[in-house]
CSV table of C-alpha atoms in Angstrom, one decimal:
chain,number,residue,atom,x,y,z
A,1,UNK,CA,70.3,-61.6,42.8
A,2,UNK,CA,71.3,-64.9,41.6
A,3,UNK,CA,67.9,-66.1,40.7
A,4,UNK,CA,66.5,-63.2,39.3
A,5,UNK,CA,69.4,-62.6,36.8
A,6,UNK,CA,69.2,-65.9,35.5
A,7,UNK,CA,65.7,-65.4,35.3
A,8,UNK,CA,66.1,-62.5,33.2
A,9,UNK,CA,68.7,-64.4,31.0
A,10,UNK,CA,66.0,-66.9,30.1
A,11,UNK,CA,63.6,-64.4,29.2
A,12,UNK,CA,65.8,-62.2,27.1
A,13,UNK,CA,63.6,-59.1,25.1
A,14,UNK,CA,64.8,-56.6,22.6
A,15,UNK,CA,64.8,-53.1,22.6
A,16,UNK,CA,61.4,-51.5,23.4
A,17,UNK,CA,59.9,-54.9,24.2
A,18,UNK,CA,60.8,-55.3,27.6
A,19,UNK,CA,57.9,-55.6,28.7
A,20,UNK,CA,57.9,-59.0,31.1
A,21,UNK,CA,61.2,-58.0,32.5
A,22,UNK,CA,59.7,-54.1,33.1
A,23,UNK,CA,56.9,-55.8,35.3
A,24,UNK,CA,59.5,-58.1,36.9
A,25,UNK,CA,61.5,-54.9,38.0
A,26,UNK,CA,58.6,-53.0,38.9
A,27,UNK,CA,57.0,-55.7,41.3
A,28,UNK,CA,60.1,-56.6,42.8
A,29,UNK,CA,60.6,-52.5,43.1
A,30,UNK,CA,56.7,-51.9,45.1
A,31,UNK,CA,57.3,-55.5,47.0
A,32,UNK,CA,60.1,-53.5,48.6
A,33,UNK,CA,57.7,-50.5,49.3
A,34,UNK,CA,59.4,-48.4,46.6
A,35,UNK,CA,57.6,-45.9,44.3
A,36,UNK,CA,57.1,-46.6,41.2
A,37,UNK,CA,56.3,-45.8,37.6
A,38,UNK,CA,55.9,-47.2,34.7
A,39,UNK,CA,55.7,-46.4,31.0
A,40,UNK,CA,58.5,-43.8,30.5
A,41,UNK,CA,60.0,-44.5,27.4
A,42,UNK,CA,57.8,-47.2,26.3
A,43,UNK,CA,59.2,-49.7,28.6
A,44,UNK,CA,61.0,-47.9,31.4
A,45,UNK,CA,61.0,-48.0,35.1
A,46,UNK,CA,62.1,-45.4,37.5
A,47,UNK,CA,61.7,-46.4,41.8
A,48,UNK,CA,61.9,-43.1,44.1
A,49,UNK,CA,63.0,-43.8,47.0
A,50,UNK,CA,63.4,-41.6,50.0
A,51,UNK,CA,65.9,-41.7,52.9
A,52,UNK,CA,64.8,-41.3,56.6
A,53,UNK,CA,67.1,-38.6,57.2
A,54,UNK,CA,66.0,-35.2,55.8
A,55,UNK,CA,68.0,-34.1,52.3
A,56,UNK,CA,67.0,-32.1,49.3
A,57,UNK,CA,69.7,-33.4,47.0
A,58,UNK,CA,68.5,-36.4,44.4
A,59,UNK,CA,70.4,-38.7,42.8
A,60,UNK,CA,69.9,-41.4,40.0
A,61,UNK,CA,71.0,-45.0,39.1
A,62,UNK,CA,70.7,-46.4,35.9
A,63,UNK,CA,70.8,-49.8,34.2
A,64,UNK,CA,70.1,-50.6,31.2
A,65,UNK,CA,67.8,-54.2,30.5
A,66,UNK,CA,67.8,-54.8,27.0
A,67,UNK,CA,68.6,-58.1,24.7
A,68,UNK,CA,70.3,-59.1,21.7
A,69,UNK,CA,69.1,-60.1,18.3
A,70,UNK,CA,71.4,-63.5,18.5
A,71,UNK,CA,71.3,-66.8,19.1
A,72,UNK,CA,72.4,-67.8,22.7
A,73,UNK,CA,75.4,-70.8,22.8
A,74,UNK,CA,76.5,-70.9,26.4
A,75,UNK,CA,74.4,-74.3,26.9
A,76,UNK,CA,73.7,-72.5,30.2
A,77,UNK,CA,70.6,-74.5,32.1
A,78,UNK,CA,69.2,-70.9,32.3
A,79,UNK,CA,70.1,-70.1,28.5
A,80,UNK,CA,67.4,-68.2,26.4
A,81,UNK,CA,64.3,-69.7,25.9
A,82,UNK,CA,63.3,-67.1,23.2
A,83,UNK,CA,65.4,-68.2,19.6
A,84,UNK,CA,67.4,-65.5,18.0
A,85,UNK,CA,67.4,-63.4,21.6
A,86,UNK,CA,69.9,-63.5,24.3
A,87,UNK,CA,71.8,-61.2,26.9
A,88,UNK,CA,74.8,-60.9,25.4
A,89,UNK,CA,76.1,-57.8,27.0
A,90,UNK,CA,75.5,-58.5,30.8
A,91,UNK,CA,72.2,-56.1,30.8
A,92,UNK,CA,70.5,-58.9,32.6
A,93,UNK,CA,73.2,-58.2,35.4
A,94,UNK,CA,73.1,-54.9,35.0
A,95,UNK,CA,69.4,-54.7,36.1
A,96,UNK,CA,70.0,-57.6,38.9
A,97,UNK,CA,72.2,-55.3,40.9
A,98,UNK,CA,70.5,-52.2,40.6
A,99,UNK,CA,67.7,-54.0,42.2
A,100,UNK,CA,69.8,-55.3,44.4
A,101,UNK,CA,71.2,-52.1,45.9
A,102,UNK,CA,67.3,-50.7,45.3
A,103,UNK,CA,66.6,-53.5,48.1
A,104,UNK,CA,69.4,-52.8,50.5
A,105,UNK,CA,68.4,-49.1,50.5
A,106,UNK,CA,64.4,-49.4,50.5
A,107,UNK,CA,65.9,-51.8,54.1
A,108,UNK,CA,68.5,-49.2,55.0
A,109,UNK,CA,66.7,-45.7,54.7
A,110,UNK,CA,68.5,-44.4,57.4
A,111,UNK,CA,71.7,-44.6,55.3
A,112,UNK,CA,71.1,-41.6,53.1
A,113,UNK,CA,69.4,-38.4,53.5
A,114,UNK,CA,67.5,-37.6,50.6
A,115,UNK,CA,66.3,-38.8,47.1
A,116,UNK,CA,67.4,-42.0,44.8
A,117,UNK,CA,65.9,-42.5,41.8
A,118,UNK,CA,66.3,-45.9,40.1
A,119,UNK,CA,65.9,-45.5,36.9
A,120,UNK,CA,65.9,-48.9,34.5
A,121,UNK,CA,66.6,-47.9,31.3
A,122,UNK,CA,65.0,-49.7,27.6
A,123,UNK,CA,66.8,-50.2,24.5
A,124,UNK,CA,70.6,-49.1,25.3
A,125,UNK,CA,71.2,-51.6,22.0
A,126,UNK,CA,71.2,-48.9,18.9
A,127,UNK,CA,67.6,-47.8,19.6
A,128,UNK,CA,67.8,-44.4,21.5
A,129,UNK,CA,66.4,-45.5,24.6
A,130,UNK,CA,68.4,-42.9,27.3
A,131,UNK,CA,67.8,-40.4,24.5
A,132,UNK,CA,64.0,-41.0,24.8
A,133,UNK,CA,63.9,-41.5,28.4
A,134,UNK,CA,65.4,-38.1,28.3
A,135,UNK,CA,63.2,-36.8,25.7
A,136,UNK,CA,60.4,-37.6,27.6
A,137,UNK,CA,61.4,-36.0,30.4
A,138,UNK,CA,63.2,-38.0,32.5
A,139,UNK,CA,64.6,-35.6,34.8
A,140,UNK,CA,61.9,-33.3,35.1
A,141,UNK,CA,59.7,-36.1,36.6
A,142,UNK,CA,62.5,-37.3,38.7
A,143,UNK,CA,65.1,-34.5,39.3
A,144,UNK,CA,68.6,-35.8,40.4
A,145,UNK,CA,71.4,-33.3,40.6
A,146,UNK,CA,73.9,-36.4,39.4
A,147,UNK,CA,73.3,-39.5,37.4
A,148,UNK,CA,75.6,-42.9,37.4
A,149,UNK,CA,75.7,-46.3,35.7
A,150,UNK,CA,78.0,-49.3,35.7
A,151,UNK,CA,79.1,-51.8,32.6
A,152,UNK,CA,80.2,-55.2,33.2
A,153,UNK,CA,83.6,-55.8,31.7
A,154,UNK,CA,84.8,-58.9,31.2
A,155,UNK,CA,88.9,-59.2,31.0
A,156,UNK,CA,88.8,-57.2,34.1
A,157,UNK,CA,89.8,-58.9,37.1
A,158,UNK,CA,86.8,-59.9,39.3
A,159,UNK,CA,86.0,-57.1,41.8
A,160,UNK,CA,87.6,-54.3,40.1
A,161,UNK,CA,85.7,-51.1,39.6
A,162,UNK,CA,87.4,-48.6,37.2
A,163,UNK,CA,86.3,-45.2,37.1
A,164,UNK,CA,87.9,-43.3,34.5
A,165,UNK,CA,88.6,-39.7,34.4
A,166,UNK,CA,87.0,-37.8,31.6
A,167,UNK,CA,86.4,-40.0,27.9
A,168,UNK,CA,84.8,-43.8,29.1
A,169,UNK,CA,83.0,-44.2,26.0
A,170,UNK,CA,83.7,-42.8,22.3
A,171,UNK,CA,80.4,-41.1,20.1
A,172,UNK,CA,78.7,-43.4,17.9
A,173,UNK,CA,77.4,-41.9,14.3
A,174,UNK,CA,76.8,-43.7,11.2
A,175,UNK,CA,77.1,-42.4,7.7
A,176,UNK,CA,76.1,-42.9,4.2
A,177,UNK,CA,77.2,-42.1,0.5
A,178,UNK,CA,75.6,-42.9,-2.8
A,179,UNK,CA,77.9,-42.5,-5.6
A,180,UNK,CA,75.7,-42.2,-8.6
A,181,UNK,CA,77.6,-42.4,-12.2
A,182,UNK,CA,76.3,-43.8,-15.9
A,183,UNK,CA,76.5,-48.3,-15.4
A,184,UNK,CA,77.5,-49.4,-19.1
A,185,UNK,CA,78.9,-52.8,-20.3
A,186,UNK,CA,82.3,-54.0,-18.3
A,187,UNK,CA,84.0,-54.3,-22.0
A,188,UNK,CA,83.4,-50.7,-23.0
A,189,UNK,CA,83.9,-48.6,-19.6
A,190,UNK,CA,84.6,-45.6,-21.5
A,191,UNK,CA,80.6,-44.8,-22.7
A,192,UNK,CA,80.0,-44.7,-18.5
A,193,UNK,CA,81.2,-42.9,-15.4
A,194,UNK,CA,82.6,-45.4,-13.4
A,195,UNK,CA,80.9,-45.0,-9.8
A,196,UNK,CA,82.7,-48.6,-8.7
A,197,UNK,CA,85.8,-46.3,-9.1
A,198,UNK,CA,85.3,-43.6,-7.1
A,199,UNK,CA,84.2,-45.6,-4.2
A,200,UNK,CA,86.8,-47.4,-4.1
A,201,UNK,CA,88.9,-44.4,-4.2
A,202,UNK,CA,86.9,-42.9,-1.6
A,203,UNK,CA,87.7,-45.7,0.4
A,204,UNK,CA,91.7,-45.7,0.4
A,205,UNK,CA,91.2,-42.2,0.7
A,206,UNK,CA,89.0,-42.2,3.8
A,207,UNK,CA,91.5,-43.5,6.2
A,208,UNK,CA,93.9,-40.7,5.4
A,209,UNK,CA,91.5,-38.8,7.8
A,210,UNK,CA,92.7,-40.5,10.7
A,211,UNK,CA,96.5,-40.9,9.5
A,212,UNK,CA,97.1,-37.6,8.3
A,213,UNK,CA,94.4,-35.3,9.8
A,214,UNK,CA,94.0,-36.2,13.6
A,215,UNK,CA,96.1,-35.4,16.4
A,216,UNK,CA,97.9,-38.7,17.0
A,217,UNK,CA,97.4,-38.6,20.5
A,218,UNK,CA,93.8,-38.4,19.6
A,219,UNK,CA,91.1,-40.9,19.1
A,220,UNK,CA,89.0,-41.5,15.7
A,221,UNK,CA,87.6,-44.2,14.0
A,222,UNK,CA,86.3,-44.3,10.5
A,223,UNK,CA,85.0,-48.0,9.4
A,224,UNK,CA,83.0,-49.0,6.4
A,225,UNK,CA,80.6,-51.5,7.3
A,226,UNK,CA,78.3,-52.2,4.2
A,227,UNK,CA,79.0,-51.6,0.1
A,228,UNK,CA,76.1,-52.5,-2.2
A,229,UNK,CA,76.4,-52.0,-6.1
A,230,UNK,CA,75.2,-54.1,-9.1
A,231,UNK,CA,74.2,-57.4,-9.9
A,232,UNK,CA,76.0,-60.7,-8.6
A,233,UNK,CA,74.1,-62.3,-11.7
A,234,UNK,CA,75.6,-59.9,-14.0
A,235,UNK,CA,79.3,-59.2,-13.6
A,236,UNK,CA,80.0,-57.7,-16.9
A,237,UNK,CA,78.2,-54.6,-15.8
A,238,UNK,CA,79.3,-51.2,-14.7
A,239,UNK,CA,76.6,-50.3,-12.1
A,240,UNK,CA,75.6,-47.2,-12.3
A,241,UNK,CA,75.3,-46.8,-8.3
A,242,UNK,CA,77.2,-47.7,-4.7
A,243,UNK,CA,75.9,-47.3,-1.7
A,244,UNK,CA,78.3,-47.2,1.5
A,245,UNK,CA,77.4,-47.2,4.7
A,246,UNK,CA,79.6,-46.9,7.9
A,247,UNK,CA,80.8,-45.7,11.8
A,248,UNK,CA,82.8,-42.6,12.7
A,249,UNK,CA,83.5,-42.4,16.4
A,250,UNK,CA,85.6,-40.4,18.3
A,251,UNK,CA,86.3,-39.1,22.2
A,252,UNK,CA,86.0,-35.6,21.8
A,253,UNK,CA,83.4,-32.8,19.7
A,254,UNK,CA,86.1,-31.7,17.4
A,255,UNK,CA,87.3,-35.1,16.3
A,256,UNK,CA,83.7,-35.7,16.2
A,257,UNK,CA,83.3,-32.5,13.9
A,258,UNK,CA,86.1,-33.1,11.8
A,259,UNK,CA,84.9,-37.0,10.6
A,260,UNK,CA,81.9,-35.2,9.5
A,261,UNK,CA,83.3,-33.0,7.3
A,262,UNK,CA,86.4,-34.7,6.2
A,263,UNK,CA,84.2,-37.6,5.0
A,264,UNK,CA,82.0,-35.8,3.3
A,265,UNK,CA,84.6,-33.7,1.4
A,266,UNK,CA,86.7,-36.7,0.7
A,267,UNK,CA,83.6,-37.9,-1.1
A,268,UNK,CA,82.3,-35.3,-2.8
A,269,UNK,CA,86.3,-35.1,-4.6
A,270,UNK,CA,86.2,-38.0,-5.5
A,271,UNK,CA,82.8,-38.1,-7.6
A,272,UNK,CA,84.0,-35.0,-8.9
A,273,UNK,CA,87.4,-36.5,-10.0
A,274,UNK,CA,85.5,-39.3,-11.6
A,275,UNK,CA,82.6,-37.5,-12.9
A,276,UNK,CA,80.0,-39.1,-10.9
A,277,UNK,CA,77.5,-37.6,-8.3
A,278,UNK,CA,77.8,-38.5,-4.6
A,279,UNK,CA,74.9,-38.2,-2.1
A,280,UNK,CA,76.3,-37.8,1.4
A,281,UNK,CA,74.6,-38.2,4.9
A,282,UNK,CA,75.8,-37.9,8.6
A,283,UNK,CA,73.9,-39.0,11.3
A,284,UNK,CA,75.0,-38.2,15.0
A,285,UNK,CA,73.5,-40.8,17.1
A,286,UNK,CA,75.4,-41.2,20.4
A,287,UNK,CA,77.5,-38.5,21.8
A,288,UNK,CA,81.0,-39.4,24.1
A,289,UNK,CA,80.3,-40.7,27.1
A,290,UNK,CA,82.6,-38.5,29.3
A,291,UNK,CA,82.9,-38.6,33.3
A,292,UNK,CA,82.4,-35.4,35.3
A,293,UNK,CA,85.4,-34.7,37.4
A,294,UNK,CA,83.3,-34.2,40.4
A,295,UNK,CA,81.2,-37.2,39.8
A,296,UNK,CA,84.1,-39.3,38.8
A,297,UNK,CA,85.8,-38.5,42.3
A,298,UNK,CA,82.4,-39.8,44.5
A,299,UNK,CA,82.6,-43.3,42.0
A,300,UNK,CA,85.9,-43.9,42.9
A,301,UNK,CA,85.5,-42.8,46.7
A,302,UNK,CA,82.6,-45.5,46.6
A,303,UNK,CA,84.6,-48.1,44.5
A,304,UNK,CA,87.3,-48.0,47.1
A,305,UNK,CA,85.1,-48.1,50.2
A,306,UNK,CA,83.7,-51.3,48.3
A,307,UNK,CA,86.0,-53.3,47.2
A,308,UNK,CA,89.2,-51.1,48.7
A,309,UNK,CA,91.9,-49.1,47.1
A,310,UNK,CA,93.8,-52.0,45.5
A,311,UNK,CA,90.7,-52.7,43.4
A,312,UNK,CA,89.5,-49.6,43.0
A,313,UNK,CA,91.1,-47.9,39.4
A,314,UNK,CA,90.5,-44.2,37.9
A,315,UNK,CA,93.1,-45.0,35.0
A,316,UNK,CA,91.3,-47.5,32.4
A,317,UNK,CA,91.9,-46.1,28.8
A,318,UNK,CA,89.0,-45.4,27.0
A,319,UNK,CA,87.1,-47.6,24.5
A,320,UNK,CA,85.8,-47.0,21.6
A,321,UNK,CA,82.1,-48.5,21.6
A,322,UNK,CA,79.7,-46.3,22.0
A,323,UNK,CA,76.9,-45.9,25.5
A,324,UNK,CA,73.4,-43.8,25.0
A,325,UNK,CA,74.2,-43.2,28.9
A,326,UNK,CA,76.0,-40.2,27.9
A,327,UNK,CA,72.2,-38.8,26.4
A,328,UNK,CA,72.1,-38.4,30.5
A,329,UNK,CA,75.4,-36.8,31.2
A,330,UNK,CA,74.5,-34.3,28.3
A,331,UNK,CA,72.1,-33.0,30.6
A,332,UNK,CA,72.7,-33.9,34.1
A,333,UNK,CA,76.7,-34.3,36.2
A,334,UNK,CA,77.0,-38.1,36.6
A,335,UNK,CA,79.7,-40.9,35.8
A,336,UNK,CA,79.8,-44.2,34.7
A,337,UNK,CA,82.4,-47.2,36.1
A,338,UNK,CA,83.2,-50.7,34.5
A,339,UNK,CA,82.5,-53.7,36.8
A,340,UNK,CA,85.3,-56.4,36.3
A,341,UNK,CA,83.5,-59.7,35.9
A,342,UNK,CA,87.2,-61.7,35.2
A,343,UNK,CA,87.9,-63.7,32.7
A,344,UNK,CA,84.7,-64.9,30.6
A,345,UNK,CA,84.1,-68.8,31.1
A,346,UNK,CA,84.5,-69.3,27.5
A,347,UNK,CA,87.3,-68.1,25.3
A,348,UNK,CA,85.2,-65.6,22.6
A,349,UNK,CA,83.0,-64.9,25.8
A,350,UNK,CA,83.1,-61.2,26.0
A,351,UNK,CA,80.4,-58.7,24.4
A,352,UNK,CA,78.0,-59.4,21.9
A,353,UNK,CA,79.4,-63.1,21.4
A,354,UNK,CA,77.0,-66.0,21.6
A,355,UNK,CA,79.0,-67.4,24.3
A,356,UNK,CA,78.9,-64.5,26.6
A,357,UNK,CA,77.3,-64.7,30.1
A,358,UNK,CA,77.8,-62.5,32.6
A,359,UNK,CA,79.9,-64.0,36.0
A,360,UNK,CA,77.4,-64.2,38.8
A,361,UNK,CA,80.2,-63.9,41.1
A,362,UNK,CA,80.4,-59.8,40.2
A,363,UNK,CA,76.4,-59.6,41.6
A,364,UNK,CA,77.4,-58.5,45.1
A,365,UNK,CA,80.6,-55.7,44.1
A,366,UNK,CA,78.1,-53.9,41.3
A,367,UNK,CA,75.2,-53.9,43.8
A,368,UNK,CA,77.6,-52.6,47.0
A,369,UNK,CA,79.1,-50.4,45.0
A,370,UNK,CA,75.7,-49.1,43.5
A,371,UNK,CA,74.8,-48.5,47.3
A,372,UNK,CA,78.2,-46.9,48.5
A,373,UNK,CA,77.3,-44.3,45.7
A,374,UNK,CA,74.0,-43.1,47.0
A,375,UNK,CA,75.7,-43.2,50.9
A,376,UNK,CA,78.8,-41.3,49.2
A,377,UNK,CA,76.4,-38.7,47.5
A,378,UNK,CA,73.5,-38.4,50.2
A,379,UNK,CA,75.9,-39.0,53.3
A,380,UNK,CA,73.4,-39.4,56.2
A,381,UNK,CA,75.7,-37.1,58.8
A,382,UNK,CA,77.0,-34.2,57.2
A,383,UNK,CA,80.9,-34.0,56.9
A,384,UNK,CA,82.8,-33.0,59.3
């Protein structure tokens, strides 16, 4: 496992352009006398593969295998050989151990009675790919009466596998505003309608949401994350238009519901209080990623049987990054667990950090674990 994730981290590709590492995965998938198919998606790969033992349940496995528009600085002898692209979120592990534990089953069919679908996800990185995989009828071509995935977390001890019950992952949406006033001449503000103003009105004002409006035992994030307006050549200029664009996120649908409107009515005062128009837009692009009690249970029954009890965790708080997994869980019972990988080599070495790379050492637990769950799910003698 080893070899082929540092293979992988050499070769990093973006979203929708996996296309060397989907034909790695899918020969080292047939080389273990696995079905397979490729092309859902764009990109995707999905193994069905069958246990000896007579079951009609299915279930699924998913890892995502996407890359990172950033330049690698680990000075890893295996570090990206493509500039600007590296794995940067442990995706390259993620897809390592899945084949791993695709291996140890495809040798082990008498372990499980039924139906395991591995299922190697495109473009988890901001580009819809579980949403699409989904879309395009995921789990009519493979049905699976549960789903699960794993996430590497660095800052966890090594070995760890935490399974939290209900919010994992918070929803992800980005929104937009375009205050439009009257620009005119920074000495003689009073022949315009300042739109500057009310943006940056609308900005103190925004937090308030969170402040004064949620539960405070709830979860919410509002953050602005781009302003454009005017000319840097020209600083004695009202501009007549600012464009905002940000991230609301939250753990559950009415937090969710209330940063849409509260946004949107927070901006719309404040153009009218400054006499300018506003153009508002909300767009829901990741939903919560929420376990499934049920689900949640067989994880942590498999984490445990793993790596034991000690190790094995069902309290980890949520976080507040967002996971397309949960376009699966919206549709199908499943779970998702983080993997502790320790602490990261290098200081800044967690997520999306140019000095990120995944701990090798974690290869075995996610793949085992992976494993347990399908033995867990698909028990090869029925309970007694």
């Amino acid at each position: 496992m080893t070899a082929w994730r540092r293979d992988l981290h050499a070769h990093p590709e973006l979203g929708f352009e996996e296309h060397r590492t989907a034909a790695f995965v899918a020969g080292e998938l047939r080389a273990a006398g696995i079905e397979t198919v490729e092309g859902l998606a764009g990109t995707g790969v999905v193994g069905t593969l069958r246990g000896t033992r007579a079951g009609n349940r299915a279930v699924a496995l998913r890892a995502d295998m996407d890359a990172l528009a950033m330049p690698e600085m680990t000075g890893a002898p295996y570090a990206s050989s493509v500039p600007g692209k590296m794995h940067a979120c442990g995706h390259d592990g993620h897809t390592a151990m899945l084949l791993g534990a695709a291996k140890w089953l495809a040798a082990n069919r008498g372990r499980f009675a039924g139906t395991v679908h591995f299922v190697f996800q495109p473009a988890e990185e901001s580009r819809g790919g579980g949403q699409r995989m989904v879309a395009e009828g995921l789990f009519e071509r493979f049905p699976a009466d549960a789903v699960y995935a794993l996430h590497n977390l660095p800052g966890l001890p090594l070995g760890t596998i935490a399974v939290p019950k209900g919010p994992v992952l918070a929803s992800s949406d980005t929104w937009e505003t375009l205050f439009r006033g009257r620009g005119t001449h920074g000495a003689k503000p009073h022949l315009g309608s300042d739109a500057t103003l009310a943006a940056a009105q609308f900005i103190a004002a925004l937090h308030s949401i969170i402040a004064r409006e949620l539960d405070p035992m709830g979860v919410g994030v509002v953050s602005v994350g781009h302003m454009a307006a005017g000319d840097p050549e020209a600083p004695n200029v009202i501009p007549a238009e600012v464009r905002l664009r940000g991230t609301a996120r939250a753990l559950a649908s009415g937090t969710r519901d209330l940063l849409e409107r509260r946004i949107g009515d927070i901006a719309r005062g404040m153009a009218a209080t400054h006499g300018v128009a506003v153009d508002y837009a909300y767009t829901r692009r990741l939903g919560p990623t929420v376990n499934h009690p049920a689900q949640a249970a067989v994880m942590h029954r498999a984490a445990a049987a793993t790596v034991g009890a000690a190790l094995a965790r069902d309290d980890h708080p949520p976080i507040t990054a967002g996971e397309d997994f949960s376009a699966m869980l919206e549709v199908r019972p499943g779970a998702y667990a983080w993997l502790g990988t320790g602490e990261p080599a290098h200081p800044e070495g967690f997520h999306h950090n140019p000095h990120f790379d995944f701990n090798d050492a974690a290869l075995p637990h996610g793949a085992a674990f992976l494993a347990s769950i399908v033995e867990a799910e698909l028990p090869a003698e029925p309970a007694r």
